[in-house]
GROMACS .gro file of C-alpha atoms in nm:
model
  345
    1UNK     CA    1  -2.876   5.761  -1.980
    2UNK     CA    2  -3.215   5.805  -1.798
    3UNK     CA    3  -3.345   6.096  -1.892
    4UNK     CA    4  -3.626   6.239  -1.684
    5UNK     CA    5  -3.521   6.601  -1.725
    6UNK     CA    6  -3.803   6.706  -1.890
    7UNK     CA    7  -4.128   6.546  -2.151
    8UNK     CA    8  -3.877   6.778  -2.433
    9UNK     CA    9  -3.625   6.464  -2.453
   10UNK     CA   10  -3.845   6.261  -2.622
   11UNK     CA   11  -3.772   6.165  -3.025
   12UNK     CA   12  -4.009   6.155  -3.233
   13UNK     CA   13  -4.130   5.836  -3.311
   14UNK     CA   14  -4.071   5.581  -3.651
   15UNK     CA   15  -4.465   5.713  -3.768
   16UNK     CA   16  -4.343   6.049  -3.687
   17UNK     CA   17  -4.064   5.997  -3.881
   18UNK     CA   18  -4.218   5.905  -4.191
   19UNK     CA   19  -4.447   6.143  -4.204
   20UNK     CA   20  -4.275   6.431  -4.189
   21UNK     CA   21  -4.084   6.213  -4.528
   22UNK     CA   22  -4.394   6.186  -4.681
   23UNK     CA   23  -4.582   6.532  -4.567
   24UNK     CA   24  -4.759   6.747  -4.801
   25UNK     CA   25  -4.603   7.073  -4.846
   26UNK     CA   26  -4.717   7.456  -4.924
   27UNK     CA   27  -4.602   7.824  -4.851
   28UNK     CA   28  -4.725   7.906  -4.491
   29UNK     CA   29  -4.676   8.205  -4.521
   30UNK     CA   30  -4.913   8.218  -4.815
   31UNK     CA   31  -5.118   8.024  -4.643
   32UNK     CA   32  -5.108   7.723  -4.861
   33UNK     CA   33  -4.956   7.529  -4.626
   34UNK     CA   34  -5.206   7.166  -4.645
   35UNK     CA   35  -5.031   6.982  -4.382
   36UNK     CA   36  -4.997   7.265  -4.153
   37UNK     CA   37  -5.401   7.406  -4.207
   38UNK     CA   38  -5.536   6.987  -4.113
   39UNK     CA   39  -5.327   7.060  -3.873
   40UNK     CA   40  -5.414   7.363  -3.713
   41UNK     CA   41  -5.828   7.208  -3.811
   42UNK     CA   42  -5.773   6.954  -3.542
   43UNK     CA   43  -5.604   7.174  -3.292
   44UNK     CA   44  -5.904   7.421  -3.304
   45UNK     CA   45  -6.171   7.162  -3.307
   46UNK     CA   46  -6.051   6.953  -3.043
   47UNK     CA   47  -6.024   7.294  -2.836
   48UNK     CA   48  -6.335   7.384  -2.932
   49UNK     CA   49  -6.170   7.740  -3.096
   50UNK     CA   50  -6.312   7.837  -3.426
   51UNK     CA   51  -5.955   7.853  -3.542
   52UNK     CA   52  -5.578   7.753  -3.453
   53UNK     CA   53  -5.185   7.906  -3.542
   54UNK     CA   54  -4.957   7.632  -3.539
   55UNK     CA   55  -4.651   7.830  -3.325
   56UNK     CA   56  -4.222   7.701  -3.302
   57UNK     CA   57  -4.278   7.739  -2.941
   58UNK     CA   58  -4.473   7.731  -2.625
   59UNK     CA   59  -4.287   8.059  -2.568
   60UNK     CA   60  -4.370   8.211  -2.856
   61UNK     CA   61  -4.752   8.117  -2.839
   62UNK     CA   62  -4.765   8.272  -2.509
   63UNK     CA   63  -4.590   8.575  -2.624
   64UNK     CA   64  -4.801   8.621  -2.957
   65UNK     CA   65  -5.108   8.612  -2.722
   66UNK     CA   66  -4.958   8.896  -2.464
   67UNK     CA   67  -4.949   9.077  -2.800
   68UNK     CA   68  -5.215   9.019  -2.961
   69UNK     CA   69  -5.415   9.025  -2.611
   70UNK     CA   70  -5.238   9.331  -2.478
   71UNK     CA   71  -5.077   9.730  -2.541
   72UNK     CA   72  -4.842   9.817  -2.354
   73UNK     CA   73  -4.796   9.982  -2.007
   74UNK     CA   74  -5.067   9.706  -1.964
   75UNK     CA   75  -5.073   9.408  -1.701
   76UNK     CA   76  -5.148   9.136  -1.696
   77UNK     CA   77  -5.283   8.856  -1.391
   78UNK     CA   78  -5.079   8.553  -1.342
   79UNK     CA   79  -4.984   8.273  -1.083
   80UNK     CA   80  -4.661   8.374  -0.869
   81UNK     CA   81  -4.494   8.035  -0.965
   82UNK     CA   82  -4.645   8.033  -1.337
   83UNK     CA   83  -4.394   7.884  -1.652
   84UNK     CA   84  -4.516   8.293  -1.818
   85UNK     CA   85  -4.364   8.469  -1.541
   86UNK     CA   86  -4.017   8.249  -1.445
   87UNK     CA   87  -3.869   8.102  -1.756
   88UNK     CA   88  -3.994   8.273  -2.077
   89UNK     CA   89  -3.711   8.530  -1.952
   90UNK     CA   90  -3.963   8.812  -1.902
   91UNK     CA   91  -4.033   8.812  -2.270
   92UNK     CA   92  -4.412   8.970  -2.180
   93UNK     CA   93  -4.195   9.269  -2.073
   94UNK     CA   94  -3.960   9.245  -2.362
   95UNK     CA   95  -4.186   9.250  -2.592
   96UNK     CA   96  -4.512   9.321  -2.506
   97UNK     CA   97  -4.389   9.585  -2.359
   98UNK     CA   98  -4.665   9.480  -2.003
   99UNK     CA   99  -4.629   9.399  -1.663
  100UNK     CA  100  -4.728   9.069  -1.474
  101UNK     CA  101  -4.856   9.069  -1.144
  102UNK     CA  102  -4.850   8.788  -0.931
  103UNK     CA  103  -5.106   8.686  -0.726
  104UNK     CA  104  -5.010   8.366  -0.486
  105UNK     CA  105  -5.190   8.062  -0.577
  106UNK     CA  106  -5.224   7.704  -0.397
  107UNK     CA  107  -5.086   7.389  -0.663
  108UNK     CA  108  -5.080   7.670  -0.907
  109UNK     CA  109  -5.405   7.818  -0.869
  110UNK     CA  110  -5.518   8.125  -0.775
  111UNK     CA  111  -5.829   8.240  -0.569
  112UNK     CA  112  -6.086   8.391  -0.786
  113UNK     CA  113  -6.142   8.697  -0.514
  114UNK     CA  114  -5.779   8.684  -0.507
  115UNK     CA  115  -5.805   8.742  -0.904
  116UNK     CA  116  -6.104   8.999  -0.870
  117UNK     CA  117  -5.920   9.215  -0.581
  118UNK     CA  118  -5.641   9.293  -0.822
  119UNK     CA  119  -5.770   9.373  -1.144
  120UNK     CA  120  -5.696   9.774  -1.182
  121UNK     CA  121  -6.016   9.996  -1.111
  122UNK     CA  122  -6.026  10.323  -1.369
  123UNK     CA  123  -5.755  10.577  -1.261
  124UNK     CA  124  -5.472  10.715  -1.428
  125UNK     CA  125  -5.226  10.561  -1.176
  126UNK     CA  126  -5.288  10.239  -1.306
  127UNK     CA  127  -5.257  10.029  -1.558
  128UNK     CA  128  -5.483   9.876  -1.723
  129UNK     CA  129  -5.590   9.477  -1.621
  130UNK     CA  130  -5.631   9.371  -2.004
  131UNK     CA  131  -5.559   8.972  -1.975
  132UNK     CA  132  -5.540   8.676  -1.695
  133UNK     CA  133  -5.343   8.381  -1.705
  134UNK     CA  134  -5.385   8.074  -1.636
  135UNK     CA  135  -5.125   7.748  -1.638
  136UNK     CA  136  -5.271   7.432  -1.622
  137UNK     CA  137  -5.145   7.187  -1.592
  138UNK     CA  138  -4.899   7.401  -1.382
  139UNK     CA  139  -4.564   7.325  -1.378
  140UNK     CA  140  -4.405   7.453  -1.080
  141UNK     CA  141  -4.635   7.358  -0.875
  142UNK     CA  142  -4.515   6.975  -0.955
  143UNK     CA  143  -4.756   6.909  -1.223
  144UNK     CA  144  -5.093   7.009  -1.074
  145UNK     CA  145  -5.384   6.973  -1.230
  146UNK     CA  146  -5.598   7.321  -1.202
  147UNK     CA  147  -5.934   7.246  -1.144
  148UNK     CA  148  -6.160   7.363  -1.358
  149UNK     CA  149  -6.422   7.436  -1.092
  150UNK     CA  150  -6.199   7.775  -0.977
  151UNK     CA  151  -6.083   7.825  -1.396
  152UNK     CA  152  -6.439   7.850  -1.461
  153UNK     CA  153  -6.507   8.060  -1.151
  154UNK     CA  154  -6.220   8.273  -1.248
  155UNK     CA  155  -6.375   8.343  -1.668
  156UNK     CA  156  -6.672   8.439  -1.503
  157UNK     CA  157  -6.524   8.710  -1.334
  158UNK     CA  158  -6.267   8.830  -1.613
  159UNK     CA  159  -6.586   8.818  -1.827
  160UNK     CA  160  -6.751   9.101  -1.561
  161UNK     CA  161  -6.499   9.340  -1.593
  162UNK     CA  162  -6.399   9.221  -2.029
  163UNK     CA  163  -6.066   9.097  -1.949
  164UNK     CA  164  -5.939   8.759  -2.184
  165UNK     CA  165  -5.778   8.474  -2.055
  166UNK     CA  166  -5.511   8.266  -2.175
  167UNK     CA  167  -5.443   7.949  -2.056
  168UNK     CA  168  -5.076   7.802  -2.062
  169UNK     CA  169  -5.167   7.492  -2.154
  170UNK     CA  170  -4.815   7.377  -2.255
  171UNK     CA  171  -4.926   6.998  -2.079
  172UNK     CA  172  -5.264   7.067  -2.091
  173UNK     CA  173  -5.361   6.706  -2.265
  174UNK     CA  174  -5.210   6.596  -1.979
  175UNK     CA  175  -5.453   6.799  -1.731
  176UNK     CA  176  -5.763   6.633  -1.884
  177UNK     CA  177  -5.603   6.276  -1.922
  178UNK     CA  178  -5.561   6.297  -1.540
  179UNK     CA  179  -5.869   6.452  -1.440
  180UNK     CA  180  -6.138   6.286  -1.707
  181UNK     CA  181  -6.248   6.658  -1.856
  182UNK     CA  182  -6.168   6.729  -2.231
  183UNK     CA  183  -5.944   6.979  -2.381
  184UNK     CA  184  -6.265   7.080  -2.544
  185UNK     CA  185  -6.418   7.196  -2.169
  186UNK     CA  186  -6.126   7.330  -1.978
  187UNK     CA  187  -6.036   7.537  -2.322
  188UNK     CA  188  -6.436   7.670  -2.270
  189UNK     CA  189  -6.303   7.884  -1.920
  190UNK     CA  190  -6.032   8.136  -2.219
  191UNK     CA  191  -6.046   8.290  -2.496
  192UNK     CA  192  -5.666   8.164  -2.599
  193UNK     CA  193  -5.550   7.861  -2.506
  194UNK     CA  194  -5.089   7.749  -2.593
  195UNK     CA  195  -5.073   7.359  -2.628
  196UNK     CA  196  -4.713   7.222  -2.660
  197UNK     CA  197  -4.707   6.943  -2.889
  198UNK     CA  198  -4.335   6.827  -2.847
  199UNK     CA  199  -4.389   6.820  -2.439
  200UNK     CA  200  -4.562   6.493  -2.378
  201UNK     CA  201  -4.699   6.401  -2.652
  202UNK     CA  202  -4.391   6.382  -2.840
  203UNK     CA  203  -4.357   6.556  -3.151
  204UNK     CA  204  -4.037   6.692  -3.214
  205UNK     CA  205  -4.094   7.059  -3.235
  206UNK     CA  206  -4.404   7.321  -3.269
  207UNK     CA  207  -4.684   7.465  -3.054
  208UNK     CA  208  -5.060   7.537  -3.091
  209UNK     CA  209  -5.265   7.862  -2.965
  210UNK     CA  210  -5.580   7.874  -3.040
  211UNK     CA  211  -5.880   8.110  -3.033
  212UNK     CA  212  -6.161   8.353  -3.212
  213UNK     CA  213  -6.107   8.407  -3.616
  214UNK     CA  214  -6.012   8.774  -3.550
  215UNK     CA  215  -5.785   8.667  -3.254
  216UNK     CA  216  -5.615   8.465  -3.523
  217UNK     CA  217  -5.537   8.703  -3.725
  218UNK     CA  218  -5.443   8.945  -3.502
  219UNK     CA  219  -5.191   8.693  -3.359
  220UNK     CA  220  -5.084   8.574  -3.730
  221UNK     CA  221  -4.920   8.901  -3.789
  222UNK     CA  222  -4.768   8.881  -3.447
  223UNK     CA  223  -4.578   8.582  -3.535
  224UNK     CA  224  -4.470   8.682  -3.861
  225UNK     CA  225  -4.324   8.982  -3.628
  226UNK     CA  226  -4.135   8.766  -3.450
  227UNK     CA  227  -3.956   8.574  -3.781
  228UNK     CA  228  -4.183   8.316  -3.680
  229UNK     CA  229  -4.378   8.272  -4.055
  230UNK     CA  230  -4.255   7.937  -4.196
  231UNK     CA  231  -4.193   7.809  -4.530
  232UNK     CA  232  -4.255   7.416  -4.618
  233UNK     CA  233  -4.363   7.385  -4.249
  234UNK     CA  234  -4.587   7.052  -4.276
  235UNK     CA  235  -4.242   6.848  -4.255
  236UNK     CA  236  -4.258   7.018  -3.889
  237UNK     CA  237  -4.626   6.985  -3.862
  238UNK     CA  238  -4.686   6.605  -4.027
  239UNK     CA  239  -4.567   6.505  -3.637
  240UNK     CA  240  -4.814   6.706  -3.486
  241UNK     CA  241  -5.098   6.553  -3.590
  242UNK     CA  242  -4.961   6.210  -3.524
  243UNK     CA  243  -4.923   6.395  -3.206
  244UNK     CA  244  -5.299   6.443  -3.119
  245UNK     CA  245  -5.400   6.068  -3.362
  246UNK     CA  246  -5.213   5.887  -3.204
  247UNK     CA  247  -5.012   5.987  -2.883
  248UNK     CA  248  -5.289   6.158  -2.608
  249UNK     CA  249  -5.443   5.842  -2.464
  250UNK     CA  250  -5.087   5.645  -2.377
  251UNK     CA  251  -5.062   5.994  -2.161
  252UNK     CA  252  -5.163   5.837  -1.862
  253UNK     CA  253  -4.884   5.563  -1.882
  254UNK     CA  254  -4.625   5.840  -1.784
  255UNK     CA  255  -4.859   5.974  -1.534
  256UNK     CA  256  -4.873   5.586  -1.412
  257UNK     CA  257  -4.519   5.583  -1.434
  258UNK     CA  258  -4.456   5.883  -1.231
  259UNK     CA  259  -4.675   5.774  -0.917
  260UNK     CA  260  -4.413   5.437  -0.991
  261UNK     CA  261  -4.132   5.688  -0.921
  262UNK     CA  262  -4.276   5.864  -0.606
  263UNK     CA  263  -4.340   5.581  -0.403
  264UNK     CA  264  -4.034   5.448  -0.442
  265UNK     CA  265  -3.882   5.757  -0.347
  266UNK     CA  266  -4.107   5.754  -0.092
  267UNK     CA  267  -3.925   5.458   0.056
  268UNK     CA  268  -3.573   5.598   0.085
  269UNK     CA  269  -3.506   5.799   0.350
  270UNK     CA  270  -3.347   6.089   0.350
  271UNK     CA  271  -3.558   6.184   0.006
  272UNK     CA  272  -3.873   6.284   0.051
  273UNK     CA  273  -4.164   6.443  -0.252
  274UNK     CA  274  -4.272   6.762  -0.220
  275UNK     CA  275  -4.621   6.729  -0.411
  276UNK     CA  276  -4.906   6.470  -0.474
  277UNK     CA  277  -4.848   6.350  -0.815
  278UNK     CA  278  -5.138   6.426  -1.051
  279UNK     CA  279  -4.962   6.378  -1.396
  280UNK     CA  280  -4.605   6.312  -1.492
  281UNK     CA  281  -4.360   6.529  -1.276
  282UNK     CA  282  -4.231   6.444  -0.952
  283UNK     CA  283  -4.121   6.674  -0.726
  284UNK     CA  284  -3.787   6.577  -0.466
  285UNK     CA  285  -3.626   6.750  -0.197
  286UNK     CA  286  -3.304   6.630  -0.073
  287UNK     CA  287  -3.237   6.832   0.235
  288UNK     CA  288  -3.226   6.556   0.471
  289UNK     CA  289  -2.949   6.409   0.217
  290UNK     CA  290  -2.663   6.717   0.319
  291UNK     CA  291  -2.681   6.828  -0.068
  292UNK     CA  292  -2.804   7.128  -0.300
  293UNK     CA  293  -3.007   7.002  -0.577
  294UNK     CA  294  -2.642   7.080  -0.825
  295UNK     CA  295  -2.442   6.872  -0.592
  296UNK     CA  296  -2.722   6.575  -0.549
  297UNK     CA  297  -2.802   6.566  -0.939
  298UNK     CA  298  -2.414   6.542  -1.046
  299UNK     CA  299  -2.434   6.256  -0.811
  300UNK     CA  300  -2.712   6.091  -0.987
  301UNK     CA  301  -2.582   6.195  -1.345
  302UNK     CA  302  -2.266   5.968  -1.250
  303UNK     CA  303  -2.561   5.653  -1.139
  304UNK     CA  304  -2.710   5.723  -1.509
  305UNK     CA  305  -3.014   5.942  -1.428
  306UNK     CA  306  -3.064   6.232  -1.577
  307UNK     CA  307  -3.339   6.495  -1.363
  308UNK     CA  308  -3.296   6.941  -1.335
  309UNK     CA  309  -3.328   7.180  -1.042
  310UNK     CA  310  -3.626   7.366  -0.941
  311UNK     CA  311  -3.501   7.494  -0.671
  312UNK     CA  312  -3.190   7.508  -0.386
  313UNK     CA  313  -3.320   7.158  -0.246
  314UNK     CA  314  -3.532   7.050  -0.493
  315UNK     CA  315  -3.496   6.800  -0.827
  316UNK     CA  316  -3.732   6.765  -1.022
  317UNK     CA  317  -3.807   6.407  -1.219
  318UNK     CA  318  -4.037   6.371  -1.551
  319UNK     CA  319  -4.156   6.104  -1.662
  320UNK     CA  320  -4.284   6.070  -2.051
  321UNK     CA  321  -4.282   5.815  -2.377
  322UNK     CA  322  -3.885   5.749  -2.400
  323UNK     CA  323  -3.909   5.653  -2.021
  324UNK     CA  324  -4.016   5.315  -1.969
  325UNK     CA  325  -4.123   5.094  -1.637
  326UNK     CA  326  -3.818   4.879  -1.602
  327UNK     CA  327  -3.657   5.244  -1.633
  328UNK     CA  328  -3.840   5.368  -1.361
  329UNK     CA  329  -3.772   5.044  -1.098
  330UNK     CA  330  -3.399   5.099  -1.255
  331UNK     CA  331  -3.424   5.518  -1.155
  332UNK     CA  332  -3.561   5.347  -0.788
  333UNK     CA  333  -3.260   5.095  -0.712
  334UNK     CA  334  -2.985   5.387  -0.818
  335UNK     CA  335  -3.104   5.634  -0.597
  336UNK     CA  336  -3.174   5.411  -0.268
  337UNK     CA  337  -2.804   5.246  -0.352
  338UNK     CA  338  -2.704   5.663  -0.374
  339UNK     CA  339  -2.815   5.776  -0.103
  340UNK     CA  340  -2.707   5.450   0.107
  341UNK     CA  341  -2.349   5.527  -0.024
  342UNK     CA  342  -2.363   5.948   0.083
  343UNK     CA  343  -2.506   5.778   0.477
  344UNK     CA  344  -2.194   5.559   0.507
  345UNK     CA  345  -1.939   5.881   0.412
   0.00000   0.00000   0.00000
């Protein structure tokens, strides 16, 4: 099987496995795990933030952030197809007790003036706007990079109103590699950041949240409340250090493979690449094949290719460390053969 469902399916490298085996560990709830401390320090330095916290997942990181920044009954602004809104089980409402208010974006980017207009004025009838969330890269927009200038404009508006900005940067390093802009500069336009070690960076588990020292102090308590206070977790953090040290620059290979995949699929009559490919995500519309996404995927699986539905007729492919250029070429060839067979039916 060629698995293009997500960059979360990557297997840890041999060096990561060895690092986990050799990791120096301690009780992280007592803040005594030296490997976790090194990971958090390195992440904070890369992002230009005062402090960082190792958490179990991107979803947990985003929810800890909401719990730390907000009070129950508050309102949070976000793009209407944000991962936080669509794919995190309404946890922001269930756990933090906050109300999401969505804004239609363009390729995942919200219009700053639209953001301004959605900030609630003081009124007994209204919730307080207590957080603005930005996602970069934007998953549902096909891995689009939200421009730095857009983030800067939103951040300035947020500062005028005393509202923190959170960056769901699950694939922030993809945005950095694609744009040539450092993660530090993206993070400068935020008060808190979350990024995943377990996607394109290839670590087996874990995410980082970062912000001010005071923010992380409060976030640490929320992590504990959510059951995220782990013990000798350096065995998991050690591969994360390898990910930051060795797996960032190679994301360019994933982006090149995504371009190759998009170009190949674009030459198959009956398939349409829906959005410009900027990073490692390719969205493909199969409606002309007279198949739903689910039906097409069932047949694609029989050809040895795995992907996921992303709409009634849209399929998402994600390139990653464990898929080679040769396997991308095989994928295109098998898809062309499959579509040709469908035409004969």
